[in-house]
Short mmCIF file of C-alpha atoms in Angstrom, two decimals:
data_model
loop_
_atom_site.label_atom_id
_atom_site.label_comp_id
_atom_site.label_asym_id
_atom_site.label_seq_id
_atom_site.Cartn_x
_atom_site.Cartn_y
_atom_site.Cartn_z
CA UNK V 1 16.88 35.68 55.66
CA UNK V 2 14.94 32.43 55.18
CA UNK V 3 18.14 30.53 55.21
CA UNK V 4 19.23 32.04 58.48
CA UNK V 5 15.79 31.05 59.97
CA UNK V 6 16.22 27.42 58.69
CA UNK V 7 19.81 27.17 60.11
CA UNK V 8 18.66 28.47 63.53
CA UNK V 9 15.70 26.09 63.52
CA UNK V 10 17.99 23.21 62.55
CA UNK V 11 20.54 24.01 65.20
CA UNK V 12 17.52 24.29 67.80
CA UNK V 13 16.22 21.01 66.93
CA UNK V 14 19.78 19.37 66.98
CA UNK V 15 20.30 20.78 70.48
CA UNK V 16 16.88 19.68 71.63
CA UNK V 17 17.69 16.16 70.24
CA UNK V 18 21.10 16.02 71.83
CA UNK V 19 20.24 17.22 75.31
CA UNK V 20 16.77 15.90 75.51
CA UNK V 21 13.73 18.19 76.55
CA UNK V 22 12.28 15.85 79.12
CA UNK V 23 11.67 17.42 82.65
CA UNK V 24 11.39 15.69 85.96
CA UNK V 25 7.87 14.87 87.07
CA UNK V 26 6.96 14.65 90.65
CA UNK V 27 4.08 12.27 91.78
CA UNK V 28 2.60 12.96 95.06
CA UNK V 29 0.60 10.19 96.82
CA UNK V 30 -1.05 10.23 100.15
CA UNK V 31 -2.69 7.72 102.49
CA UNK V 32 -4.17 7.67 105.83
CA UNK V 33 -3.97 5.04 108.37
CA UNK V 34 -5.63 4.84 111.98
CA UNK V 35 -4.25 2.14 114.39
CA UNK V 36 -4.17 1.96 118.17
CA UNK V 37 -5.69 5.31 118.59
CA UNK V 38 -2.88 6.99 116.43
CA UNK V 39 -3.42 8.47 112.97
CA UNK V 40 -0.82 8.55 110.51
CA UNK V 41 -0.78 10.67 107.34
CA UNK V 42 1.73 9.78 104.97
CA UNK V 43 2.99 11.67 101.67
CA UNK V 44 5.08 9.87 99.17
CA UNK V 45 6.84 12.13 96.73
CA UNK V 46 8.41 10.42 93.81
CA UNK V 47 10.58 12.21 91.23
CA UNK V 48 10.75 10.58 87.77
CA UNK V 49 12.72 11.63 84.84
CA UNK V 50 13.25 9.80 81.57
CA UNK V 51 11.22 6.89 82.97
CA UNK V 52 13.67 6.37 86.01
CA UNK V 53 13.03 7.20 89.59
CA UNK V 54 15.40 9.80 90.58
CA UNK V 55 14.27 10.55 94.31
CA UNK V 56 11.76 9.32 96.77
CA UNK V 57 10.75 11.11 99.90
CA UNK V 58 8.04 9.72 102.45
CA UNK V 59 6.70 12.34 105.11
CA UNK V 60 4.77 10.90 107.98
CA UNK V 61 2.72 12.88 110.23
CA UNK V 62 1.52 11.00 113.15
CA UNK V 63 -1.29 12.41 115.48
CA UNK V 64 -0.89 10.81 118.95
CA UNK V 65 -3.98 10.41 121.53
CA UNK V 66 -3.63 12.09 124.95
CA UNK V 67 -2.58 8.85 126.51
CA UNK V 68 0.06 8.31 123.70
CA UNK V 69 1.74 11.68 124.47
CA UNK V 70 3.46 10.01 127.20
CA UNK V 71 5.38 7.77 124.89
CA UNK V 72 6.09 10.51 122.32
CA UNK V 73 9.86 10.71 123.09
CA UNK V 74 10.34 6.96 122.87
CA UNK V 75 8.61 6.83 119.30
CA UNK V 76 10.88 9.84 118.33
CA UNK V 77 13.88 7.94 119.55
CA UNK V 78 12.84 4.79 117.50
CA UNK V 79 12.28 6.88 114.36
CA UNK V 80 15.69 8.60 114.80
CA UNK V 81 17.22 5.31 114.18
CA UNK V 82 15.76 5.39 110.57
CA UNK V 83 16.12 9.13 109.81
CA UNK V 84 17.60 12.43 111.45
CA UNK V 85 14.59 14.28 110.26
CA UNK V 86 12.06 13.79 113.14
CA UNK V 87 10.18 16.67 114.65
CA UNK V 88 7.85 16.90 117.69
CA UNK V 89 4.50 18.70 116.71
CA UNK V 90 1.77 19.91 119.02
CA UNK V 91 -0.29 16.65 118.69
CA UNK V 92 2.25 14.20 117.53
CA UNK V 93 5.47 13.58 115.37
CA UNK V 94 6.47 14.53 111.84
CA UNK V 95 9.26 12.22 110.07
CA UNK V 96 10.81 12.79 106.65
CA UNK V 97 12.42 9.62 105.24
CA UNK V 98 14.65 10.09 102.16
CA UNK V 99 14.20 6.80 100.50
CA UNK V 100 16.94 5.01 98.48
CA UNK V 101 16.95 2.27 96.31
CA UNK V 102 16.36 -0.40 99.06
CA UNK V 103 12.66 0.92 99.40
CA UNK V 104 11.97 0.26 95.69
CA UNK V 105 11.50 -3.53 96.39
CA UNK V 106 9.22 -2.89 99.27
CA UNK V 107 6.97 -0.75 97.02
CA UNK V 108 7.22 -3.36 94.27
CA UNK V 109 9.14 -0.85 92.06
CA UNK V 110 12.40 -0.90 90.01
CA UNK V 111 14.38 2.25 89.36
CA UNK V 112 13.38 2.07 85.65
CA UNK V 113 9.69 2.59 85.71
CA UNK V 114 7.31 5.17 84.03
CA UNK V 115 5.24 7.63 85.96
CA UNK V 116 1.96 5.81 85.17
CA UNK V 117 3.58 2.52 86.35
CA UNK V 118 4.50 4.12 89.72
CA UNK V 119 1.10 5.77 90.12
CA UNK V 120 -0.68 2.46 89.38
CA UNK V 121 1.47 0.46 91.92
CA UNK V 122 1.17 3.10 94.50
CA UNK V 123 -2.73 3.32 94.14
CA UNK V 124 -3.09 -0.58 94.24
CA UNK V 125 -1.23 -0.15 97.70
CA UNK V 126 -3.83 2.27 99.01
CA UNK V 127 -2.37 5.62 98.10
CA UNK V 128 -4.27 8.34 96.46
CA UNK V 129 -2.25 9.87 93.87
CA UNK V 130 -2.47 13.50 92.44
#
């Protein structure tokens, strides 16, 4: 009986070693900016697995002043040049940007980076991370 348990334990340990047991961590960071009577709330989600950034998505929710509501469609059209996920909301606009590797340089990141390094860089840039 002890031999069977030992063999099962060894096989399990070997399986974990070969396949890895790391999971994808999601870092969520937020920032708010007010400019020209418009408030932008940005949420950046970064998925990291095995110290490599797998995916980044930026959601921007813009609240427009009553005067800016007249320019809402023009702003939407400009955003549609960058992403097809732009939505009109009651008070403004929501846009979701899937961010590929071309954005890593803009944030001062490489794809091979740890969770804590990503968090540190984004907090230096004014994001609050969870």
